Every structure is written in C-alpha cells, then in structure tokens.
Short mmCIF file of C-alpha atoms in Angstrom, two decimals:
data_model
loop_
_atom_site.label_atom_id
_atom_site.label_comp_id
_atom_site.label_asym_id
_atom_site.label_seq_id
_atom_site.Cartn_x
_atom_site.Cartn_y
_atom_site.Cartn_z
CA MET A 1 0.09 0.13 -0.01
CA SER A 2 1.32 3.38 -1.06
CA PHE A 3 0.80 6.78 0.68
CA PHE A 4 1.57 10.48 -0.10
CA VAL A 5 2.72 12.29 2.79
CA VAL A 6 2.21 16.01 2.40
CA GLN A 7 3.64 19.04 4.33
CA LYS A 8 2.19 22.54 3.94
CA SER A 9 3.93 23.99 1.02
CA GLU A 10 5.18 27.33 0.21
CA PRO A 11 3.50 29.06 -2.89
CA LEU A 12 4.22 26.93 -5.72
CA LYS A 13 6.16 28.47 -8.59
CA GLY A 14 7.68 27.22 -12.11
CA SER A 15 6.50 25.30 -14.79
CA VAL A 16 4.85 22.10 -15.52
CA LYS A 17 4.01 20.06 -18.57
CA ILE A 18 0.78 18.54 -18.89
CA SER A 19 0.57 14.81 -19.83
CA GLY A 20 -1.74 13.38 -22.49
CA ALA A 21 -5.28 13.03 -21.66
CA LYS A 22 -6.34 9.84 -20.01
CA ASN A 23 -9.86 10.35 -21.33
CA ALA A 24 -8.66 10.83 -24.76
CA VAL A 25 -5.95 8.13 -25.00
CA LEU A 26 -8.14 5.27 -23.63
CA PRO A 27 -10.86 5.37 -26.58
CA ILE A 28 -8.13 6.03 -28.98
CA LEU A 29 -6.51 2.96 -28.11
CA CYS A 30 -9.59 1.08 -28.57
CA ALA A 31 -9.90 2.64 -31.83
CA CYS A 32 -6.76 0.94 -32.98
CA LEU A 33 -8.78 -2.32 -33.04
CA LEU A 34 -10.65 -0.73 -36.15
CA THR A 35 -7.82 -1.46 -38.44
CA ASP A 36 -5.47 -4.50 -38.97
CA GLU A 37 -2.60 -2.03 -39.82
CA GLU A 38 -0.22 -0.52 -37.30
CA CYS A 39 -1.13 2.62 -35.36
CA PHE A 40 1.60 4.82 -33.63
CA VAL A 41 0.09 6.85 -30.74
CA GLU A 42 2.22 9.61 -28.99
CA ASN A 43 1.77 11.43 -25.70
CA VAL A 44 0.42 8.46 -23.84
CA PRO A 45 0.67 8.91 -20.23
CA GLN A 46 2.19 6.43 -17.73
CA LEU A 47 -1.09 5.81 -16.00
CA SER A 48 -2.34 2.39 -14.42
CA ASP A 49 -5.57 2.64 -16.38
CA VAL A 50 -3.75 2.97 -19.72
CA PHE A 51 -1.77 -0.24 -18.67
CA VAL A 52 -4.58 -2.44 -17.69
CA LEU A 53 -6.45 -1.20 -20.98
CA ILE A 54 -3.09 -2.29 -23.14
CA ASP A 55 -3.19 -5.68 -21.21
CA ILE A 56 -6.89 -6.11 -22.24
CA LEU A 57 -5.95 -5.20 -25.93
CA LYS A 58 -3.11 -7.97 -25.89
CA LYS A 59 -5.71 -10.49 -24.58
CA ILE A 60 -7.93 -9.65 -27.59
CA GLY A 61 -4.96 -10.50 -29.94
CA ALA A 62 -3.58 -6.99 -30.58
CA LYS A 63 0.28 -6.66 -30.39
CA ALA A 64 1.20 -3.65 -28.33
CA GLU A 65 4.62 -2.18 -27.64
CA TYR A 66 4.69 0.65 -24.98
CA ASN A 67 7.90 2.88 -24.77
CA ILE A 68 7.96 4.38 -21.45
CA LEU A 69 10.74 6.99 -22.28
CA SER A 70 8.96 8.35 -25.36
CA GLU A 71 5.53 7.57 -23.92
CA SER A 72 4.40 6.41 -27.12
CA ILE A 73 2.88 3.05 -28.06
CA LYS A 74 2.74 0.84 -31.31
CA ILE A 75 -0.54 -1.17 -31.62
CA LYS A 76 -1.28 -3.66 -34.43
CA ALA A 77 -4.56 -5.48 -34.38
CA GLU A 78 -4.16 -7.93 -37.00
CA ASN A 79 -5.96 -10.87 -35.62
CA ILE A 80 -8.44 -10.19 -32.87
CA SER A 81 -10.70 -12.25 -30.80
CA LYS A 82 -14.31 -11.14 -30.15
CA ASP A 83 -14.39 -12.17 -26.57
CA ILE A 84 -12.94 -10.74 -23.41
CA SER A 85 -12.88 -13.75 -21.10
CA GLU A 86 -10.89 -12.23 -18.54
CA GLU A 87 -13.52 -10.55 -16.53
CA HIS A 88 -11.23 -9.67 -13.46
CA GLU A 89 -9.11 -7.09 -15.82
CA ALA A 90 -12.03 -5.55 -17.53
CA VAL A 91 -13.95 -4.81 -14.02
CA LYS A 92 -11.04 -2.64 -13.06
CA LEU A 93 -11.53 -0.20 -16.06
CA ARG A 94 -14.59 1.63 -17.07
CA ALA A 95 -12.94 2.09 -20.61
CA SER A 96 -12.73 -1.41 -21.13
CA PHE A 97 -16.47 -1.22 -22.65
CA LEU A 98 -15.19 0.83 -25.44
CA VAL A 99 -13.62 -2.25 -27.13
CA MET A 100 -17.25 -3.31 -27.98
CA GLY A 101 -17.88 -0.75 -30.71
CA PRO A 102 -14.67 -1.53 -32.48
CA LEU A 103 -14.94 -5.37 -32.15
CA ILE A 104 -18.71 -5.40 -33.53
CA ALA A 105 -17.84 -3.22 -36.31
CA ARG A 106 -14.54 -5.24 -37.34
CA THR A 107 -15.78 -8.95 -36.75
CA GLY A 108 -19.66 -8.76 -36.34
CA SER A 109 -19.74 -9.82 -32.80
CA ALA A 110 -18.38 -8.95 -29.33
CA ARG A 111 -18.85 -10.44 -25.74
CA ILE A 112 -17.24 -8.53 -22.81
CA PRO A 113 -18.08 -8.33 -19.25
CA LEU A 114 -19.61 -5.08 -17.67
CA PRO A 115 -17.09 -2.51 -16.73
CA GLY A 116 -15.99 -1.16 -13.50
CA GLY A 117 -14.18 2.11 -12.64
CA CYS A 118 -14.58 4.66 -9.64
CA PRO A 119 -17.62 4.46 -7.59
CA ILE A 120 -18.86 7.92 -8.13
CA GLY A 121 -22.50 6.94 -8.99
CA SER A 122 -24.57 4.83 -11.70
CA ARG A 123 -23.02 4.80 -14.88
CA PRO A 124 -25.03 2.18 -17.02
CA VAL A 125 -24.26 1.10 -20.54
CA ASP A 126 -27.82 1.23 -21.81
CA LEU A 127 -27.06 4.06 -24.20
CA HIS A 128 -24.20 2.56 -25.81
CA LEU A 129 -26.47 -0.71 -26.37
CA LYS A 130 -29.38 1.30 -27.70
CA GLY A 131 -26.97 2.90 -30.11
CA PHE A 132 -25.73 -0.67 -31.26
CA GLU A 133 -29.16 -1.86 -31.65
CA LYS A 134 -29.97 1.22 -33.77
CA LEU A 135 -26.93 0.19 -36.02
CA GLY A 136 -28.44 -3.35 -36.35
CA ALA A 137 -26.76 -5.35 -33.56
CA LYS A 138 -28.55 -7.82 -31.27
CA ILE A 139 -27.89 -7.61 -27.75
CA LYS A 140 -27.84 -10.20 -24.98
CA GLN A 141 -26.81 -9.65 -21.50
CA GLU A 142 -26.35 -12.54 -18.76
CA HIS A 143 -23.96 -13.77 -16.16
CA GLY A 144 -22.19 -10.38 -16.19
CA PHE A 145 -21.40 -10.34 -19.92
CA THR A 146 -22.84 -8.35 -22.64
CA GLU A 147 -23.00 -9.99 -26.12
CA ALA A 148 -23.69 -8.18 -29.39
CA LYS A 149 -23.90 -9.80 -32.91
CA GLY A 150 -24.96 -8.28 -36.27
CA THR A 151 -24.05 -6.45 -39.55
CA LEU A 152 -24.01 -3.02 -38.70
CA LYS A 153 -25.85 -0.40 -41.05
CA GLY A 154 -25.97 3.58 -40.47
CA ASN A 155 -29.16 5.08 -38.88
CA HIS A 156 -30.19 7.92 -36.96
CA ILE A 157 -29.57 7.93 -33.37
CA TYR A 158 -30.81 10.27 -30.34
CA LEU A 159 -29.25 9.96 -27.05
CA ASP A 160 -31.32 10.78 -23.99
CA PHE A 161 -28.14 12.24 -22.53
CA PRO A 162 -24.88 13.45 -24.00
CA SER A 163 -22.94 10.52 -22.60
CA VAL A 164 -19.22 10.60 -23.46
CA GLY A 165 -18.84 6.90 -23.55
CA ALA A 166 -21.84 6.09 -25.45
CA THR A 167 -20.96 8.73 -28.07
CA GLU A 168 -17.33 7.44 -28.35
CA ASN A 169 -18.61 3.90 -28.72
CA ILE A 170 -21.12 4.59 -31.36
CA ILE A 171 -18.75 6.72 -33.48
CA MET A 172 -16.28 3.70 -33.58
CA ALA A 173 -18.89 1.15 -34.44
CA ALA A 174 -20.63 3.59 -37.16
CA SER A 175 -17.17 4.31 -38.72
CA LEU A 176 -17.12 0.76 -40.37
CA ALA A 177 -21.08 0.57 -40.82
CA GLU A 178 -22.65 0.56 -43.96
CA GLY A 179 -24.10 4.00 -44.87
CA GLU A 180 -24.80 7.05 -42.83
CA THR A 181 -25.01 7.59 -39.05
CA VAL A 182 -26.15 10.74 -37.30
CA ILE A 183 -25.90 11.04 -33.56
CA GLU A 184 -27.93 13.66 -31.98
CA ASN A 185 -27.51 15.07 -28.38
CA ALA A 186 -23.86 13.60 -28.53
CA ALA A 187 -21.28 14.77 -26.35
CA VAL A 188 -18.70 16.92 -27.72
CA GLU A 189 -15.80 17.18 -25.09
CA PRO A 190 -12.24 17.68 -26.52
CA GLU A 191 -11.42 14.15 -25.98
CA ILE A 192 -14.39 13.05 -28.46
CA ILE A 193 -12.93 15.46 -31.06
CA ASP A 194 -9.56 13.89 -30.48
CA LEU A 195 -11.14 10.65 -31.25
CA ILE A 196 -12.82 11.90 -34.31
CA ASN A 197 -9.43 13.33 -35.64
CA PHE A 198 -7.79 10.05 -34.90
CA ILE A 199 -10.38 7.92 -37.05
CA ASN A 200 -10.21 10.52 -39.83
CA LYS A 201 -6.46 10.04 -39.98
CA MET A 202 -7.17 6.28 -40.42
CA GLY A 203 -9.54 7.13 -43.44
CA GLY A 204 -12.71 7.70 -41.57
CA ASN A 205 -15.35 10.11 -42.43
CA VAL A 206 -16.63 11.57 -39.08
CA PHE A 207 -17.76 15.15 -38.79
CA SER A 208 -19.11 17.41 -35.80
CA LEU A 209 -21.77 19.48 -37.30
CA GLY A 210 -22.15 21.61 -33.92
CA ASN A 211 -25.09 21.68 -31.65
CA GLY A 212 -24.11 18.27 -30.45
CA THR A 213 -24.68 16.56 -33.86
CA ILE A 214 -21.96 13.98 -35.30
CA LYS A 215 -22.22 12.64 -38.63
CA ILE A 216 -20.48 9.41 -39.67
CA THR A 217 -20.14 7.87 -43.10
CA GLY A 218 -19.07 4.32 -42.81
CA VAL A 219 -16.02 3.21 -44.79
CA LYS A 220 -15.07 -0.28 -45.95
CA LYS A 221 -11.69 -0.21 -44.35
CA LEU A 222 -9.70 1.73 -42.13
CA HIS A 223 -5.75 2.02 -42.24
CA GLY A 224 -3.12 2.72 -39.80
CA THR A 225 -2.00 6.25 -38.88
CA ARG A 226 0.31 8.34 -36.26
CA HIS A 227 -1.45 10.41 -33.69
CA LYS A 228 -0.48 12.67 -30.80
CA VAL A 229 -3.01 12.64 -27.86
CA ILE A 230 -4.29 16.11 -26.70
CA PRO A 231 -3.11 17.37 -23.35
CA ASP A 232 -5.07 16.56 -20.44
CA ARG A 233 -7.45 19.26 -19.24
CA ILE A 234 -8.37 17.83 -16.11
CA GLU A 235 -4.69 17.73 -14.95
CA ALA A 236 -4.12 21.28 -16.10
CA GLY A 237 -7.19 22.22 -13.92
CA THR A 238 -5.59 20.38 -11.05
CA PHE A 239 -2.43 22.35 -11.10
CA MET A 240 -4.45 25.26 -11.63
CA ALA A 241 -6.36 24.72 -8.38
CA ALA A 242 -2.86 23.95 -6.64
CA ALA A 243 -1.63 27.47 -7.68
CA ALA A 244 -4.71 29.02 -6.22
CA VAL A 245 -4.51 27.22 -2.89
CA THR A 246 -0.97 27.72 -2.20
CA GLY A 247 -0.76 31.39 -3.45
CA GLY A 248 1.36 30.27 -6.04
CA ASP A 249 2.52 31.46 -9.77
CA ILE A 250 2.56 28.52 -12.02
CA THR A 251 2.89 28.40 -15.94
CA ILE A 252 1.12 25.25 -17.29
CA GLU A 253 2.78 24.18 -20.42
CA ASN A 254 0.80 23.16 -23.47
CA ALA A 255 -2.62 23.43 -21.69
CA VAL A 256 -5.24 24.27 -24.59
CA PHE A 257 -7.16 27.43 -23.10
CA PRO A 258 -10.43 26.60 -24.94
CA HIS A 259 -10.37 23.42 -23.22
CA ILE A 260 -9.93 24.83 -19.81
CA LYS A 261 -11.96 27.94 -20.36
CA PRO A 262 -14.63 27.14 -17.67
CA ALA A 263 -11.93 26.41 -14.77
CA ALA A 264 -10.33 29.79 -15.84
CA ALA A 265 -13.57 31.58 -15.69
CA LYS A 266 -14.27 30.14 -12.25
CA LEU A 267 -10.88 31.00 -10.88
CA GLU A 268 -10.94 34.48 -12.12
CA GLU A 269 -14.20 34.91 -10.24
CA CYS A 270 -12.22 33.48 -7.16
CA GLY A 271 -9.66 36.39 -7.54
CA ILE A 272 -7.02 34.37 -9.20
CA LYS A 273 -5.28 35.46 -12.33
CA VAL A 274 -5.19 33.41 -15.46
CA GLU A 275 -3.35 34.30 -18.63
CA ASN A 276 -3.43 32.59 -21.95
CA LEU A 277 -0.05 32.17 -23.31
CA TYR A 278 1.33 31.01 -26.47
CA ASN A 279 2.37 27.69 -25.17
CA GLY A 280 -0.10 27.29 -22.32
CA ILE A 281 -1.34 29.24 -19.40
CA ARG A 282 -0.12 31.02 -16.47
CA VAL A 283 -2.01 30.85 -13.14
CA SER A 284 -1.00 33.38 -10.33
CA TYR A 285 -2.38 34.38 -6.87
CA ALA A 286 -3.70 37.95 -6.74
CA GLY A 287 -3.85 38.58 -3.02
CA LYS A 288 -7.13 37.24 -2.32
CA ARG A 289 -9.62 34.16 -2.66
CA LYS A 290 -13.27 34.82 -2.80
CA ALA A 291 -16.34 32.50 -2.96
CA PHE A 292 -17.49 31.08 -6.11
CA ASN A 293 -20.25 28.69 -7.25
CA ILE A 294 -19.98 25.89 -10.05
CA LYS A 295 -22.52 23.74 -11.59
CA THR A 296 -21.17 20.74 -13.45
CA MET A 297 -22.37 20.36 -17.06
CA PRO A 298 -21.39 18.48 -20.15
CA PHE A 299 -18.81 20.49 -22.35
CA PRO A 300 -18.58 23.43 -22.96
CA GLY A 301 -19.74 23.57 -19.10
CA PHE A 302 -17.91 22.94 -16.13
CA PRO A 303 -16.35 19.38 -16.02
CA THR A 304 -17.65 17.06 -13.28
CA ASP A 305 -13.96 15.83 -13.23
CA MET A 306 -12.72 19.23 -11.97
CA GLN A 307 -15.49 19.58 -9.22
CA ALA A 308 -13.61 17.81 -6.54
CA VAL A 309 -10.25 19.65 -7.02
CA PHE A 310 -12.20 23.03 -7.09
CA MET A 311 -13.91 22.44 -3.78
CA SER A 312 -10.41 22.39 -2.38
CA VAL A 313 -9.99 26.03 -3.62
CA MET A 314 -13.48 26.71 -2.16
CA ALA A 315 -12.49 25.50 1.23
CA LEU A 316 -10.22 28.39 1.76
CA ALA A 317 -12.04 31.08 -0.14
CA LYS A 318 -13.70 33.81 1.90
CA GLY A 319 -17.54 33.50 1.98
CA THR A 320 -19.99 30.90 0.78
CA SER A 321 -19.62 28.89 -2.18
CA ILE A 322 -21.98 26.45 -3.64
CA VAL A 323 -21.30 23.29 -5.77
CA THR A 324 -24.23 21.80 -7.83
CA GLU A 325 -23.38 18.39 -9.28
CA THR A 326 -25.40 17.32 -12.34
CA ILE A 327 -23.70 14.52 -13.93
CA PHE A 328 -22.98 11.79 -11.04
CA GLU A 329 -25.17 11.28 -7.87
CA ASN A 330 -22.37 10.07 -5.82
CA ARG A 331 -19.39 12.58 -6.63
CA PHE A 332 -18.98 14.11 -3.34
CA LEU A 333 -16.97 11.37 -1.91
CA GLN A 334 -14.12 13.90 -1.12
CA ILE A 335 -16.34 15.88 1.35
CA ASP A 336 -16.09 13.62 4.43
CA GLU A 337 -12.18 13.34 4.01
CA MET A 338 -11.80 17.17 3.58
CA LYS A 339 -13.95 17.81 6.69
CA ARG A 340 -11.16 15.57 8.74
CA MET A 341 -8.90 18.70 7.52
CA GLY A 342 -11.36 21.22 8.81
CA ALA A 343 -13.26 22.08 5.79
CA ASP A 344 -16.66 23.31 6.51
CA ILE A 345 -18.94 21.59 4.14
CA LYS A 346 -22.79 20.63 4.22
CA THR A 347 -24.60 18.69 1.57
CA GLU A 348 -28.19 18.08 0.51
CA GLY A 349 -28.57 15.88 -2.40
CA ARG A 350 -26.32 16.88 -5.12
CA VAL A 351 -25.76 20.21 -3.71
CA ALA A 352 -22.81 21.26 -1.37
CA VAL A 353 -22.53 24.43 0.53
CA VAL A 354 -18.76 25.23 1.34
CA GLU A 355 -18.08 28.01 4.03
CA GLY A 356 -14.51 29.05 3.51
CA VAL A 357 -12.09 28.51 6.58
CA LYS A 358 -8.98 30.38 7.47
CA LYS A 359 -7.09 27.30 7.62
CA LEU A 360 -7.08 23.60 7.07
CA THR A 361 -4.99 21.06 9.22
CA GLY A 362 -3.10 18.08 8.42
CA SER A 363 -4.74 14.57 8.94
CA ARG A 364 -4.89 10.94 7.85
CA VAL A 365 -7.37 10.66 4.98
CA ASN A 366 -8.02 8.12 2.00
CA ALA A 367 -8.60 8.80 -1.50
CA PRO A 368 -12.28 7.44 -2.28
CA ASP A 369 -11.92 7.90 -6.01
CA LEU A 370 -9.59 9.40 -8.70
CA ARG A 371 -10.76 12.90 -8.65
CA ALA A 372 -11.33 12.99 -4.95
CA GLY A 373 -7.95 11.85 -4.21
CA ALA A 374 -6.30 14.53 -6.31
CA ALA A 375 -8.76 17.16 -4.32
CA LEU A 376 -7.13 15.75 -1.13
CA VAL A 377 -3.58 16.38 -2.51
CA ILE A 378 -4.43 19.97 -3.37
CA ALA A 379 -5.88 20.56 -0.05
CA ALA A 380 -3.04 19.02 1.78
CA LEU A 381 -0.58 21.55 0.17
CA ALA A 382 -2.32 24.33 1.97
CA ALA A 383 -3.16 22.46 5.31
CA GLU A 384 -1.12 23.18 8.48
CA GLY A 385 1.09 20.31 9.34
CA GLN A 386 1.27 16.91 7.77
CA THR A 387 -1.37 14.93 5.85
CA GLU A 388 -1.20 11.47 4.95
CA ILE A 389 -3.22 10.13 2.14
CA GLY A 390 -3.98 6.64 1.73
CA ASN A 391 -5.36 4.51 -1.52
CA ILE A 392 -3.34 6.66 -3.88
CA TYR A 393 -3.66 3.74 -6.55
CA HIS A 394 -6.81 5.76 -7.47
CA ILE A 395 -4.92 8.90 -8.04
CA GLU A 396 -2.42 7.25 -10.12
CA ARG A 397 -5.13 5.85 -12.36
CA GLY A 398 -5.44 9.36 -13.92
CA TYR A 399 -2.42 11.33 -12.88
CA SER A 400 1.20 10.42 -14.36
CA ARG A 401 3.82 11.40 -11.73
CA LEU A 402 1.89 13.75 -9.94
CA ASP A 403 4.05 13.87 -6.96
CA GLU A 404 7.16 14.61 -9.04
CA LYS A 405 5.75 17.34 -10.88
CA LEU A 406 4.45 19.09 -7.68
CA ARG A 407 8.03 18.45 -5.99
CA LYS A 408 9.21 20.43 -8.94
CA LEU A 409 7.09 23.45 -8.20
CA GLY A 410 8.37 23.45 -4.64
CA ALA A 411 5.78 21.25 -3.02
CA LYS A 412 6.52 19.04 -0.08
CA ILE A 413 5.31 15.72 -0.98
CA GLU A 414 6.65 12.38 -1.00
CA LYS A 415 5.38 8.73 -1.86
CA THR A 416 5.98 6.13 0.72
CA GLU A 417 5.34 2.34 0.44
CA GLU A 418 4.86 1.85 4.23
CA ARG A 419 3.08 3.70 6.86
CA ASP A 420 4.43 3.35 10.54
CA ILE A 421 0.99 3.58 12.62
CA GLU A 422 2.88 4.15 15.74
CA ASN A 423 5.58 6.33 14.61
CA PRO A 424 4.49 8.38 11.60
CA PRO A 425 6.84 10.70 9.80
CA GLN A 426 6.76 14.09 11.24
CA THR A 427 8.91 16.20 8.67
CA LEU A 428 9.76 15.88 5.11
CA LEU A 429 13.32 16.85 3.99
#
C-alpha cells in the first residue's frame, strides 16, 4: 500500500508540462482495433488505467509495444478475438467497454464483461447498447457479460443524455458500418474531437456538425496512422487549483485554453489571475480568494472531473460557495475526508455548500476515488502540518507522476510504500 505524505507548502512556482489526456487516450487505443494495420500513438501517459487497457487489448490479440521513455505506443490488431474472457481485468476499468464498438464493427460480434471504474455513481451502458441496436446489432446480457452480434448499418440515433462513453462507442462502431449515421445530443468534449481526428486520420469520415450533432459515413476499411494525444485538461485544472490554494504562480505548459476555459472563468471569479500564453497558461495568486459557485455540465460547461479539486479552492475562499453536481449522484466522496482536515462543507442531495475557513489542518485521509484523491492532495498542500493520503492507487489511475511534478514546483510531497502507525513521519526533508 502506497501513501502520499504532504507538508504545508510554500507558494508553488515554476513550470509544469501536462501529460496526454487520460480520457482521450483510452478510446483512441480502443479505436486501434478498427484496423489490421499498425497505429502509432504519441503522448500516452504512464497511468495504471492505460496499462490495464493495454493488457486487455493484448488478450484480445492485438500486439502492443509501449515505450516508457517516449511515452508512445505501437499497436497492430491484425488478428483479434471477439471475446474478453478475463473478467477480472475488465472490471477494473470503465473504458474496457469501449472495445465493444470496434469489435462489432470489425468482426460482427463481441462478448465482454460489464465494466468497472470509480464508485462515483450509476454509469449504466444502456445508451451504448441502444446505439448498437439502432445500428442493427442484437444484444444479449447474462452472467455479467454483454454480447452483441450483427452486421452494422447506419441509422439516426438520438441520445437521451450526451454520454461521453456512448458517443465514443457509437462513433467507432459506425465508422465501419454501411451507410450514414447521425448522432443527435452527442457529447462534444475535446477528447471526443480527438477521437474523431484519430479516426479520420485512419481514413474515416466523421464530422462534428455543431449543436451536439455528429455525422459518420461508414467506410469499408480503415488504415494505420500516427497521432499525438491532446493534453489532459483535467490535469491542467488540477495544477490551476494548486496555484490557487498555495498562493502560487504556475505556468502550465501546453494546456489548451479553450479546453480549460470554464475552469479559468471560475478561478478569475475567485480572484486568481489566469493568462492565456502562446504555449499554455499562467495561473497566479492576486492576493485574495473569494467564494464562487460551480454547476457541473457536459462540455462546454464546467467538467464534473474538476469539481472535487475546485472544492479544495472553495474550502479556503472567503465566503460561501455552492457546488451543484448534475452529472453523477455520488461525486461528493471527497467531502468527508476534507472535513477531517477542517473544511466546513454541508450537503443536501447533489448540492454542497462550502463555507470558507481560514486554515485547513493536516490529517490522515484516504482517496475514495480518482478525482477526490487529487482534491485531497491539493488541499493538503495548504493544510497546516502533515497530511497522509492513502489509497493513492486511485490517483495514479489518472495522474502521471503527480508527486514528482508537484515537487518540481516546490511542493513538500513524498510517496512512501509503508506507513508506521505507531511512529508516523513528522517532517519531510
């Protein structure tokens, strides 16, 4: 079991380079199954979720070589299976279900276990399956597995909710289907646009028409390609929050401003200065933090994945802040742990009321999920004394070398493999 041990840090200063987007690279790796030719993907972050998905792709029959030094991967899915039989691997990862669209499109059938992921609320795959059925697949679910069979043909699909996963899966399935598919009320997150760009580089014909409408004209065959994954906007938002809570001045290299615009707007409301630079953004403390409100929404609204880390900023902002979570019903898991650190937060349903406090204090806490864990790290940077954060495997699912990047900015954070309950460490060198 690994832990982060964090001491209150001086204002963080310097530059940090953002890794490739977790939520973009996972569907792109699955899309490599759409061709029997080699794909070369760059800017692939070193994340446990990425490594689990690579293992799943290998079990299907794809050949995959990941280069840690260059953070790139070669994938060739020449001979692939229609069945993921290793249920224990797939249940670790929500994105494992994204292999279904490519497998149906490529082989005419697929059988995979229901996916896992963070316990942040109900995330059913019904919209994925309704989309596949609209394309002509017959669906059967039993014994924890989902099976789909059929020759896919284009159709008009309306999503009841702009689900990111369902949009991605349907796009991949429709890219090799006969005829034209139109998805209405589709998700249009930057990660989906990156997937569309990847498929089009493979010879696909996919276009976002605006207003949540995506048109896919199926092609008979896709070919190999080379692609660089976009920077991770959620990681960028996390470092923006780190600058805000520590009163720092951080240049976030290669962050794409339109992708983080909702976060930038909220920090500016808080009194934090955000500058759009040629090669990224600069976030600097302007001498105050005042309360602000957020309501999570599909892109281009405020992202649910940034909600927890921005609550850490609210915890130290003067006044009353309100968070309304509209995407997931169980995404306030960070609150009980933040209360251990002295935060004043009350909840009712999907609304949290945060009263800013003058200081947080170090404590022993556990990361209940990926984004909640990152929020605890950010809060710990500003907390008096020492904070020990357990269950950091959640954090490492979505952040590549987070502790190392923070240390380069001046943070007092160390990773330890053991915790001495009787004699906990008191200081960090």
